[in-house]
Tab-separated table of C-alpha atoms in Angstrom:
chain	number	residue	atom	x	y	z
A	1404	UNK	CA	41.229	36.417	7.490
A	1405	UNK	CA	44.647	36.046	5.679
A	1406	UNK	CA	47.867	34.711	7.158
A	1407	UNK	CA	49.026	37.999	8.504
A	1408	UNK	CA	45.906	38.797	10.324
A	1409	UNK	CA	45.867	35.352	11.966
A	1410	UNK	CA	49.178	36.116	13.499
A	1411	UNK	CA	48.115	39.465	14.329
A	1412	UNK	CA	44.992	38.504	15.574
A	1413	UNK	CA	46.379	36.862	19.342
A	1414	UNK	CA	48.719	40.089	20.081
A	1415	UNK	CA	45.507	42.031	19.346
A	1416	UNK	CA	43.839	40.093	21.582
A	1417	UNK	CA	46.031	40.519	24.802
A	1418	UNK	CA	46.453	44.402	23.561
A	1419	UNK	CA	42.942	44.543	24.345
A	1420	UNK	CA	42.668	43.031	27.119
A	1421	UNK	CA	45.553	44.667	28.656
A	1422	UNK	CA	43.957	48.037	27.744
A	1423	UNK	CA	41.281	46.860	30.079
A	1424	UNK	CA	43.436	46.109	32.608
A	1425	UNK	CA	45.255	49.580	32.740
A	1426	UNK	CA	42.017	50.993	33.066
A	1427	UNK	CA	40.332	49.040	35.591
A	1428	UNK	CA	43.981	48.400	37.930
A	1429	UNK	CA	46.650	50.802	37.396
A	1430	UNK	CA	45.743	53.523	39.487
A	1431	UNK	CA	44.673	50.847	42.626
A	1432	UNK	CA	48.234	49.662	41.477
A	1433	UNK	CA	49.646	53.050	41.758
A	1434	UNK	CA	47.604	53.812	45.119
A	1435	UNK	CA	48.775	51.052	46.849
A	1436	UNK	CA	53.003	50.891	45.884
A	1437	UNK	CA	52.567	55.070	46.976
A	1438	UNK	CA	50.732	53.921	50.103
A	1439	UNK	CA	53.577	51.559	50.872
A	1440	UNK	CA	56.728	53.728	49.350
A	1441	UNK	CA	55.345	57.064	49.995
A	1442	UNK	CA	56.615	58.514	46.821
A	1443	UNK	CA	53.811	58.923	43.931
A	1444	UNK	CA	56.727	59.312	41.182
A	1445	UNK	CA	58.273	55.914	41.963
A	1446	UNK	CA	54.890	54.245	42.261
A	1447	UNK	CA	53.741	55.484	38.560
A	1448	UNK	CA	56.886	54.917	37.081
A	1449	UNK	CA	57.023	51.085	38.452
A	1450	UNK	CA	53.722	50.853	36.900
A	1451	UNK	CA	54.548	52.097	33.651
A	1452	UNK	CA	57.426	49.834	33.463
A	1453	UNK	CA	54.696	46.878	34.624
A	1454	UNK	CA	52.541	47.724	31.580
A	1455	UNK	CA	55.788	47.307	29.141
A	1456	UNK	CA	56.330	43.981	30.229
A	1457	UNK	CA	52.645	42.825	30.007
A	1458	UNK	CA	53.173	44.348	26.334
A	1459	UNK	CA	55.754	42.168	25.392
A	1460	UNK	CA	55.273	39.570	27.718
A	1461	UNK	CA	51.488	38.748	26.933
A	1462	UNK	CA	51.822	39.015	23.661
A	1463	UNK	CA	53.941	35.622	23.113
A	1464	UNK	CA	52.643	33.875	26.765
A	1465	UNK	CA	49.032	35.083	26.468
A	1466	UNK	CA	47.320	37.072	29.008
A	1467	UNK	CA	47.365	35.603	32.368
A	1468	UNK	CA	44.563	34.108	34.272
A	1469	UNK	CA	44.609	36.769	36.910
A	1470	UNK	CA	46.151	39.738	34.762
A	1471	UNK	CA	45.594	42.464	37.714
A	1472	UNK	CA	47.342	40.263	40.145
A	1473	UNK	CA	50.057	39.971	36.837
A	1474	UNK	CA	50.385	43.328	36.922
A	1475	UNK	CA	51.116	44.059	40.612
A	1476	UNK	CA	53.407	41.404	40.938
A	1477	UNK	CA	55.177	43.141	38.141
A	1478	UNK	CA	54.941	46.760	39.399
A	1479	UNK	CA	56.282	45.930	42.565
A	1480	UNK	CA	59.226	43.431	41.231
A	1481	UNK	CA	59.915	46.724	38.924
A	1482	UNK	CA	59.752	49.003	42.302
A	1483	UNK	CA	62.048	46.445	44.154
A	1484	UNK	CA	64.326	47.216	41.811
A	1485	UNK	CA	64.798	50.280	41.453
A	1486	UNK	CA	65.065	50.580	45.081
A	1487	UNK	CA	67.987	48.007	44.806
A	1488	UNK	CA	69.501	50.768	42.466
A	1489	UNK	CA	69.486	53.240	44.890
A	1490	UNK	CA	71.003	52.938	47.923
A	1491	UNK	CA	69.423	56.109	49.447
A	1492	UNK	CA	65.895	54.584	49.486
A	1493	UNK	CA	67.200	51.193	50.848
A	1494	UNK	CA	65.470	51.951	53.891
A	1495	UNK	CA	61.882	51.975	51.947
A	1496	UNK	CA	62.672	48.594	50.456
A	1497	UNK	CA	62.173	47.275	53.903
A	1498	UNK	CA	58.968	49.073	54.258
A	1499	UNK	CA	58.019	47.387	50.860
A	1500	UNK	CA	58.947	44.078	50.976
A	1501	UNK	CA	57.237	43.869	54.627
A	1502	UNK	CA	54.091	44.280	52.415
A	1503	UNK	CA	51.954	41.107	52.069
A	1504	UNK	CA	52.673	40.106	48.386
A	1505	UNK	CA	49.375	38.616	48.303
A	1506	UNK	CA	46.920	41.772	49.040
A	1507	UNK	CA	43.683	41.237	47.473
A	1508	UNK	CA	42.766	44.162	44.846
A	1509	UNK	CA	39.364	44.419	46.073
A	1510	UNK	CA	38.934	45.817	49.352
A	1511	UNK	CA	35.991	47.694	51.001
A	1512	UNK	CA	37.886	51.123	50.550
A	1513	UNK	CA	38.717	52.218	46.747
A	1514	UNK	CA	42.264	52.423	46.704
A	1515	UNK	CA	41.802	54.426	43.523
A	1516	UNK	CA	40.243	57.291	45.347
A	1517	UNK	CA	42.661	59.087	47.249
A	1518	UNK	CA	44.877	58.938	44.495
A	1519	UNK	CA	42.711	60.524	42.632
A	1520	UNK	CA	41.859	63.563	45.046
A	1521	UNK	CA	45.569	63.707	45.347
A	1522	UNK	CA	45.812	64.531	41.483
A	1523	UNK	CA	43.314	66.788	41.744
A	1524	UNK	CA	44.295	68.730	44.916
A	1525	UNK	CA	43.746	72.624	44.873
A	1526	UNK	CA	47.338	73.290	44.553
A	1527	UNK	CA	47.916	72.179	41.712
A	1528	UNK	CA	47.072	74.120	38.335
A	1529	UNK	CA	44.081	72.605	35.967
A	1530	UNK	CA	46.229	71.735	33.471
A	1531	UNK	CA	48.342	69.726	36.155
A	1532	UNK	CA	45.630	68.275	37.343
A	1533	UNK	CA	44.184	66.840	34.412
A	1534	UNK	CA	47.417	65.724	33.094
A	1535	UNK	CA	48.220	63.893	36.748
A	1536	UNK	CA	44.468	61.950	36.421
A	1537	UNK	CA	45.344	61.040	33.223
A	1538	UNK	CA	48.631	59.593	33.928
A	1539	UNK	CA	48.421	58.208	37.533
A	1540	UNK	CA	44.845	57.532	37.149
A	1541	UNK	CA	43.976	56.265	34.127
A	1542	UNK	CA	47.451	54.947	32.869
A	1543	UNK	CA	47.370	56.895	29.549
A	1544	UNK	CA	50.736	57.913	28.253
A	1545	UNK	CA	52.452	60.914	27.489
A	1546	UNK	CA	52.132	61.389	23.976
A	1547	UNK	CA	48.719	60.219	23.976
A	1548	UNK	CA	47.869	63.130	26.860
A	1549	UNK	CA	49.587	65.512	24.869
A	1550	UNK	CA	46.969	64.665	21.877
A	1551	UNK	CA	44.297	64.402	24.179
A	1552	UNK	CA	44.722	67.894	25.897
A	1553	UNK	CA	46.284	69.356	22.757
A	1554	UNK	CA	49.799	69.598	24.269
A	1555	UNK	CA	52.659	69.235	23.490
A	1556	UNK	CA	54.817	65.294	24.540
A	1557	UNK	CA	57.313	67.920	26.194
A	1558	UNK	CA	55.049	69.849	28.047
A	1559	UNK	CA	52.513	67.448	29.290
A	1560	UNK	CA	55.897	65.582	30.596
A	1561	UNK	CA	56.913	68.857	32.279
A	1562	UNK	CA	53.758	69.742	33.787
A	1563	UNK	CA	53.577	65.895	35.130
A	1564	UNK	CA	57.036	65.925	36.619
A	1565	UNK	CA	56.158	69.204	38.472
A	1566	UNK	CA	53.191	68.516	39.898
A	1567	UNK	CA	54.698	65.177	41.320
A	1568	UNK	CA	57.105	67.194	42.959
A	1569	UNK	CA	54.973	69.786	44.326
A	1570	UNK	CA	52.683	66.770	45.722
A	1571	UNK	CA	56.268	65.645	47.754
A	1572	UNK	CA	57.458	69.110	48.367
A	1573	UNK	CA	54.068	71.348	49.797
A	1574	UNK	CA	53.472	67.068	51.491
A	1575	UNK	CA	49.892	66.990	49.422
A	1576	UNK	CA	48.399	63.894	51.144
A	1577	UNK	CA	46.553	60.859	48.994
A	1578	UNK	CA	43.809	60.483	50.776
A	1579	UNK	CA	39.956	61.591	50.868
A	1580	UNK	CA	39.301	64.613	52.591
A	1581	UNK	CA	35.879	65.244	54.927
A	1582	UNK	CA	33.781	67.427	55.903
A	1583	UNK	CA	33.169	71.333	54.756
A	1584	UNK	CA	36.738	70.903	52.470
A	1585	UNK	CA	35.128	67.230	51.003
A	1586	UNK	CA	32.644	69.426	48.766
A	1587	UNK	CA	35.103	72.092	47.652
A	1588	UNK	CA	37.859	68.999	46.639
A	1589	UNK	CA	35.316	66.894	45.217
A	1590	UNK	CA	33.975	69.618	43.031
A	1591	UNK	CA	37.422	69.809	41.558
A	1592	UNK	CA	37.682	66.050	41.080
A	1593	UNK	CA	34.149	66.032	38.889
A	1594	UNK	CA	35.277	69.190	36.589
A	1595	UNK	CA	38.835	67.281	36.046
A	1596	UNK	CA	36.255	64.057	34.988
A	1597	UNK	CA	34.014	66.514	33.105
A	1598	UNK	CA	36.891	67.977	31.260
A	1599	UNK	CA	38.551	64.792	30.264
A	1600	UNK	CA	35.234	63.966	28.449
A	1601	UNK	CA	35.038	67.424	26.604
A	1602	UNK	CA	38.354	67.050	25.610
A	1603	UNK	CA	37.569	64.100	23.995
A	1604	UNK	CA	35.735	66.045	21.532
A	1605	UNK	CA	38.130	69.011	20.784
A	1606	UNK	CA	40.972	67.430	18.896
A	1607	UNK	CA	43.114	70.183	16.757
A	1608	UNK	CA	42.154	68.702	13.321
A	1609	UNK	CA	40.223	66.502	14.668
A	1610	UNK	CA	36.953	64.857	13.119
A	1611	UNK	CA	33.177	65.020	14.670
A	1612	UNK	CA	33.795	61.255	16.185
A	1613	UNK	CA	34.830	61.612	19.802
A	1614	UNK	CA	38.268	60.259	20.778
A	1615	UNK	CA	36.087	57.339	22.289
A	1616	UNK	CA	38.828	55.643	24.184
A	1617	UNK	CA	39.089	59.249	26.200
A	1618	UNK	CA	35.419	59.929	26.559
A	1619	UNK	CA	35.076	55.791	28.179
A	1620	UNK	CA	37.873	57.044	30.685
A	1621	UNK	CA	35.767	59.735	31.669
A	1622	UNK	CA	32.337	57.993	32.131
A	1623	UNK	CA	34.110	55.119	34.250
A	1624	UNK	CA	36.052	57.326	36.474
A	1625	UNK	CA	32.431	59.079	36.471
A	1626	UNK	CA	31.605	55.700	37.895
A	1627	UNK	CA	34.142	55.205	40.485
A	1628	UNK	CA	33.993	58.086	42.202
A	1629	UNK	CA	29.867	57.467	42.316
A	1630	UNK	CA	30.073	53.704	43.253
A	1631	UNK	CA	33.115	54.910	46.324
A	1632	UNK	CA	31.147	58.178	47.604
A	1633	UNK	CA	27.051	57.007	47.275
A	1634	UNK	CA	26.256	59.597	49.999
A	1635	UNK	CA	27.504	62.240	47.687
A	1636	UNK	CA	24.273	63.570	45.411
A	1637	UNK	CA	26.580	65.522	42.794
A	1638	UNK	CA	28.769	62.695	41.407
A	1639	UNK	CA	25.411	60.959	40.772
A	1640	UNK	CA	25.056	64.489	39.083
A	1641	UNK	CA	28.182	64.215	36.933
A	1642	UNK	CA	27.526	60.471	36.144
A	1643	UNK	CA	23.893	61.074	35.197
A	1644	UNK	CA	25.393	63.971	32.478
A	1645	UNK	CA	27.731	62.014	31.129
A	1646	UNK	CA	25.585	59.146	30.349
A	1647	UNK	CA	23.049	61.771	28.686
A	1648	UNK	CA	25.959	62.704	26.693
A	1649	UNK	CA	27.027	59.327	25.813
A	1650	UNK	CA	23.779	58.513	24.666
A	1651	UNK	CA	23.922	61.115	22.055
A	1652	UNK	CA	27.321	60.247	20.624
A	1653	UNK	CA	26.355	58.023	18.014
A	1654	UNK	CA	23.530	60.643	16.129
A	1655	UNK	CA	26.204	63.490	17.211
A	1656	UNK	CA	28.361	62.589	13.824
A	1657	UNK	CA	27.667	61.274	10.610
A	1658	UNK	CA	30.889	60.939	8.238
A	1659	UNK	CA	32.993	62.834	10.422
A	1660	UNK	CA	30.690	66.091	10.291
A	1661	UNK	CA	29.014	67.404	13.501
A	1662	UNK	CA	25.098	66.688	13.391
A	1663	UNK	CA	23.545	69.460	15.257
A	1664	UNK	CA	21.418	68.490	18.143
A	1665	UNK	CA	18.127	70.006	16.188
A	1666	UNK	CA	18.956	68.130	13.260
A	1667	UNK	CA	20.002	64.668	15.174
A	1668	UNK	CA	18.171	61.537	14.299
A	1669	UNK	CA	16.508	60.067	17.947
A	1670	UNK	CA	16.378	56.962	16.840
A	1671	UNK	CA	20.543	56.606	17.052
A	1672	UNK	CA	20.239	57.784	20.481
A	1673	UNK	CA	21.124	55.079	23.080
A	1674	UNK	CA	17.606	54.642	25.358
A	1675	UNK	CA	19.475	51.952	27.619
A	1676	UNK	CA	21.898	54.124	28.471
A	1677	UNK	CA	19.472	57.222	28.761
A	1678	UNK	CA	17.178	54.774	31.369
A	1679	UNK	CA	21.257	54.659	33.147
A	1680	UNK	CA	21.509	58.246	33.373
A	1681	UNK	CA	17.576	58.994	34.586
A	1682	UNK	CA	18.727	56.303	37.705
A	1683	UNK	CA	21.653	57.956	38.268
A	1684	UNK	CA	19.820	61.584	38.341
A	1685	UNK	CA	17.386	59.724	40.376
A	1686	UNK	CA	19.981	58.399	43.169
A	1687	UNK	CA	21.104	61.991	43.118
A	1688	UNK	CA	17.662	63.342	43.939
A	1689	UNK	CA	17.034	61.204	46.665
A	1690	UNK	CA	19.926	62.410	48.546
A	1691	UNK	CA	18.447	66.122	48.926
A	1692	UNK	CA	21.918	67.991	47.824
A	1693	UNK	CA	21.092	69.996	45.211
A	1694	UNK	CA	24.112	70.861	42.562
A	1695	UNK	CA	25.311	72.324	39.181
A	1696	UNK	CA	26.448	69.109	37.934
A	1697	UNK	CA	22.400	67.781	38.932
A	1698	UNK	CA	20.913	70.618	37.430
A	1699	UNK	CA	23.069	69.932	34.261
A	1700	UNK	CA	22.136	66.564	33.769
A	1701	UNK	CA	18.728	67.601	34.533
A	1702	UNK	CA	18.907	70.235	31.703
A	1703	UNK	CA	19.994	67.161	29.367
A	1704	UNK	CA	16.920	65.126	30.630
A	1705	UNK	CA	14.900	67.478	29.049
A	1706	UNK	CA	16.593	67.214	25.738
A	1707	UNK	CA	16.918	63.388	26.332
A	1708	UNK	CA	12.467	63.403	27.103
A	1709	UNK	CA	11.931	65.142	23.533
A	1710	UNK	CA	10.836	63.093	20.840
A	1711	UNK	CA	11.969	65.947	18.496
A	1712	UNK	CA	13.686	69.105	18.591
A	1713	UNK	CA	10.474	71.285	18.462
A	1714	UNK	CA	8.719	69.443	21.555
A	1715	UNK	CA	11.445	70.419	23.585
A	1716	UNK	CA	10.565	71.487	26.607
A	1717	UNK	CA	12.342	75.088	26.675
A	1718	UNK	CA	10.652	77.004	29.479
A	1719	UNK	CA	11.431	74.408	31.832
A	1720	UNK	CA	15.190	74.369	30.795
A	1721	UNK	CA	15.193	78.197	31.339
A	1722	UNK	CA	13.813	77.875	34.670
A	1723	UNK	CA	16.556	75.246	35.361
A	1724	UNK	CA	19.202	77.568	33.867
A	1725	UNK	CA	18.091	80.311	36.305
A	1726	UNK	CA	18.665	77.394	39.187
A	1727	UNK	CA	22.005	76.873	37.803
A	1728	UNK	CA	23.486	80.181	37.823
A	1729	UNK	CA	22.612	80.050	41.318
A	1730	UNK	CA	25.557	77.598	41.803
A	1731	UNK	CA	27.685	78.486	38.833
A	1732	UNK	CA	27.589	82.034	37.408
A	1733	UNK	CA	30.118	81.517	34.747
A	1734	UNK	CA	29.616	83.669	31.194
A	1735	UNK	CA	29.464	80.028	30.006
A	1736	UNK	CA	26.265	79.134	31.196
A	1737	UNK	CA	24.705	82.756	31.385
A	1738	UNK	CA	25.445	82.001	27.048
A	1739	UNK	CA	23.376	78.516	27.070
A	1740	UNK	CA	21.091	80.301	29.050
A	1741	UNK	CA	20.966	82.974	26.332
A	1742	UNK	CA	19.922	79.940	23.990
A	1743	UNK	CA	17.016	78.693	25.994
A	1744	UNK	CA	15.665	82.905	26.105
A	1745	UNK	CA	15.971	82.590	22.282
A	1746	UNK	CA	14.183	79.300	22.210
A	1747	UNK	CA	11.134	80.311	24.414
A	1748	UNK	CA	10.744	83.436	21.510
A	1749	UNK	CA	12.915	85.820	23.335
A	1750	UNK	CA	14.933	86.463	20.802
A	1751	UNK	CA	15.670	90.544	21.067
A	1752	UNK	CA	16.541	89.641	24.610
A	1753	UNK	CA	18.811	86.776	23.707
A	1754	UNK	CA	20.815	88.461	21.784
A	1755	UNK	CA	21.256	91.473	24.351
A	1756	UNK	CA	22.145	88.762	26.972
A	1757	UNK	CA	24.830	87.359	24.776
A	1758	UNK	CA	26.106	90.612	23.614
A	1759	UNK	CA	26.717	91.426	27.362
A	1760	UNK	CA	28.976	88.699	27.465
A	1761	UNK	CA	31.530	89.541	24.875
A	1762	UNK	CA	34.474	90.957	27.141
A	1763	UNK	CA	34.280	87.795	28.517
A	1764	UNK	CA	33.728	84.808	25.835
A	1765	UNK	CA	35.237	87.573	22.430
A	1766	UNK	CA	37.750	84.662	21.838
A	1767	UNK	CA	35.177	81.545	22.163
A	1768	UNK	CA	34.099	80.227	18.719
A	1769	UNK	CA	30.351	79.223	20.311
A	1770	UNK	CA	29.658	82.777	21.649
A	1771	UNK	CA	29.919	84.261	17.675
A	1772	UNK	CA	28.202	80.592	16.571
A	1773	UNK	CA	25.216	81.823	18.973
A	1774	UNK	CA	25.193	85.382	18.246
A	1775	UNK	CA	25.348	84.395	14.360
A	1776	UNK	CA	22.258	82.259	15.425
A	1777	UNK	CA	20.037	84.491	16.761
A	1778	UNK	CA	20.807	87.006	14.124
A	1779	UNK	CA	20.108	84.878	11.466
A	1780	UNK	CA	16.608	84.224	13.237
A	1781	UNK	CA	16.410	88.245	13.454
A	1782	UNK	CA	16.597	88.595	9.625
A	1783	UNK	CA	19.976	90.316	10.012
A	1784	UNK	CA	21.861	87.718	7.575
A	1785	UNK	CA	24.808	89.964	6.570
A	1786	UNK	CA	25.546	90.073	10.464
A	1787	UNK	CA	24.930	86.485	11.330
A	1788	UNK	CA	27.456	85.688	7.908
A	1789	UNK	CA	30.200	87.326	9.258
A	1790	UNK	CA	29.786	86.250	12.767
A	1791	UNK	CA	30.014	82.587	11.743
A	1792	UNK	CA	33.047	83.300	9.863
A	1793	UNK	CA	34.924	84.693	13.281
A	1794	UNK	CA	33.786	81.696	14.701
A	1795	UNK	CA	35.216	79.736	12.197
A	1796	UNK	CA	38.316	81.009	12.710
A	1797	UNK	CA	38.779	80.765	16.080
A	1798	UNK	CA	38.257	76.797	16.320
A	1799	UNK	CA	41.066	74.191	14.997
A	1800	UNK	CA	38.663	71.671	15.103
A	1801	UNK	CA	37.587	70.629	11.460
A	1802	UNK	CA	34.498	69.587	11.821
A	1803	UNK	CA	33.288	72.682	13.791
A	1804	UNK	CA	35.357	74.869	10.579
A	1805	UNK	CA	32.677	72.793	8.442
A	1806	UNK	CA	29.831	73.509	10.077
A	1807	UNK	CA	30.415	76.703	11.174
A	1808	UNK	CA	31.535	77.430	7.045
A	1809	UNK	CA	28.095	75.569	6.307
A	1810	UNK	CA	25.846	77.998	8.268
A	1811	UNK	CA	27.942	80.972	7.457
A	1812	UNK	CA	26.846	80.651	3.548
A	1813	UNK	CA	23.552	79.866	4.266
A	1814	UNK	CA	23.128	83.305	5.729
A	1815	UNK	CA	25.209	84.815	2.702
């Protein structure tokens, strides 16, 4: 270590740890000041002006012995004053400063929660909603939503100051909702989390290695929402899926090219965290509540109980496809379902499945990758060439241009 990386090395150090911190305590931080000031947009911003000062203020003090209680005191001191600034709220500073200073983080009810269903409440568009989680939930920042949601700085800030003030205009509550519309909102909540992690893998330019920071975010707000709702089977559904995903992410690249599942080396896979996801699938099971995001993760057991590609256990995973369509008929999964047909030796039919899809998925690189696939496998190479080629032009990721350029001239 040389001289400047010694001095570098402590401001690293609290960087870190105050990364941690953000994730773990900025959106009980945010839950709580909106509880108290009933304004979401003054409790984020008081947060985000917390998180500058631990920046600066770690870096030369070190991090504190208590940093989440660091960071509350600091979000509220910042809310206090902007309420000071403006008289018209002067009546809320009363409510706030009649708040015990002291509240312990920890509490029997996850703050975090109803924030989070708040984000994600049905009025608000997708995009809003995944850009709100982000923000309010898991304290990223506006540029580095923009990059992960391949936005734009200016829009991402747009669509965040909107959907705040739809949330105080239409009077969205923050809370957890029950009963019949506790399914419908919680649903959204686990395609937000799902999202965030497939996003971490679709960066414009990006390489095969997952934007890992965004993909963590995912699984442990996977884990939250599992750990706060236990009776509720799916988000053991969406937790088990993710960890089968996670597992895979190490053999899923090598030297920033995509390694395609058939081709992955097993060994790289992570079992611990495979043994994670069967529990969590398990927990699920036990609860008698039968979803898509079960029968997904149950689909990736199967890939997860192979020791190779070719013992894959493909009739099963059609059966479960079948199941799945049951609770989510999208052209999306009719196409993986297209896959397992062409696995099982269906392969005429596969390819008539898919083509019945393409006024639907024309403009999604995978459909041509799939089609190319199976025509390849049909001896119709001069087909399947040109196919990858569309495909390859209709993704701005790089790594899926290589690939997809790879098996496009071995067909030529």
């Amino acid at each position: 270590m040389n001289a400047s990386d010694a001095a570098s090395a402590p401001g690293a150090a609290s960087d870190r740890a105050l990364a941690h911190v953000i994730r773990a305590e900025s959106a009980r931080i945010v839950a709580t000041l909106t509880a108290s000031l009933g304004n979401l947009d003054l409790a984020e911003e008081s947060v985000a002006d917390a998180v500058v000062e631990a920046l600066q203020s770690w870096r030369t003090a070190g991090v504190p012995p208590n940093p989440g209680a660091w960071l509350t005191a600091a979000a509220r001191h910042s809310a206090l004053d902007r309420l000071r600034r403006d008289a018209r709220y002067r009546q809320k500073l009363e409510l706030l400063t009649a708040v015990p200073r002291a509240a312990p983080l920890d509490t029997e009810i996850d703050e975090r929660l109803p924030l989070l269903f708040g984000c994600c409440h049905p009025a608000l568009t997708a995009p809003a909603q995944l850009a709100l989680t982000l923000r309010a939930v898991c304290g990223l920042t506006t540029e580095q939503i923009a990059r992960a949601t391949l936005s734009t700085p200016t829009t991402v800030g747009q669509r965040i100051v909107r959907a705040k003030r739809k949330i105080g205009a239409a009077g969205i509550p923050l809370r957890v909702p029950v009963g019949a519309e506790r399914a419908s909102h919680l649903d959204i909540v686990l395609t937000v989390i799902s999202v965030m992690y497939n996003e971490a893998h679709l960066v414009d330019g990006g390489d095969a290695v997952a934007d890992r920071d965004l993909a963590d975010d995912a699984l442990w707000l996977a884990e939250v929402v599992a750990n706060a709702l236990p009776r509720e089977a799916e988000s053991f559904g969406l937790l088990s899926l993710l960890r089968f995903h996670r597992s895979r992410e190490q053999a899923r690249s090598q030297d920033g090219d995509i390694v395609i599942l058939a081709d992955q080396d097993r060994t790289r896979w992570d079992s611990a965290l495979m043994d994670q996801a069967r529990a969590a699938l398990s927990q699920a099971a036990h609860l008698r509540s039968p979803g898509r995001w079960q029968l997904q993760a149950a689909i990736a057991a199967c890939h997860a109980d192979a020791s190779t590609f070719a013992d894959t256990d493909w009739p099963q995973i059609l059966v479960l496809y079948d199941m799945l369509l049951a609770y989510d008929d999208s052209p999306v999964v009719r196409l993986n379902r297209a896959v397992a047909t062409g696995e099982v030796g269906g392969l005429r039919q596969a390819l008539s499945d898919v083509d019945a899809l393409q006024s639907a998925l024309e403009r999604f690189h995978l459909w041509h990758a799939v089609r190319a696939d199976l025509l390849l496998r049909l001896g119709r190479d001069e087909e399947a060439h040109d196919e990858w080629e569309r495909a390859r032009g209709l993704t701005a990721n790089d790594a899926e241009r290589r690939l997809l350029g790879v098996r496009g001239a071995s067909a030529s």
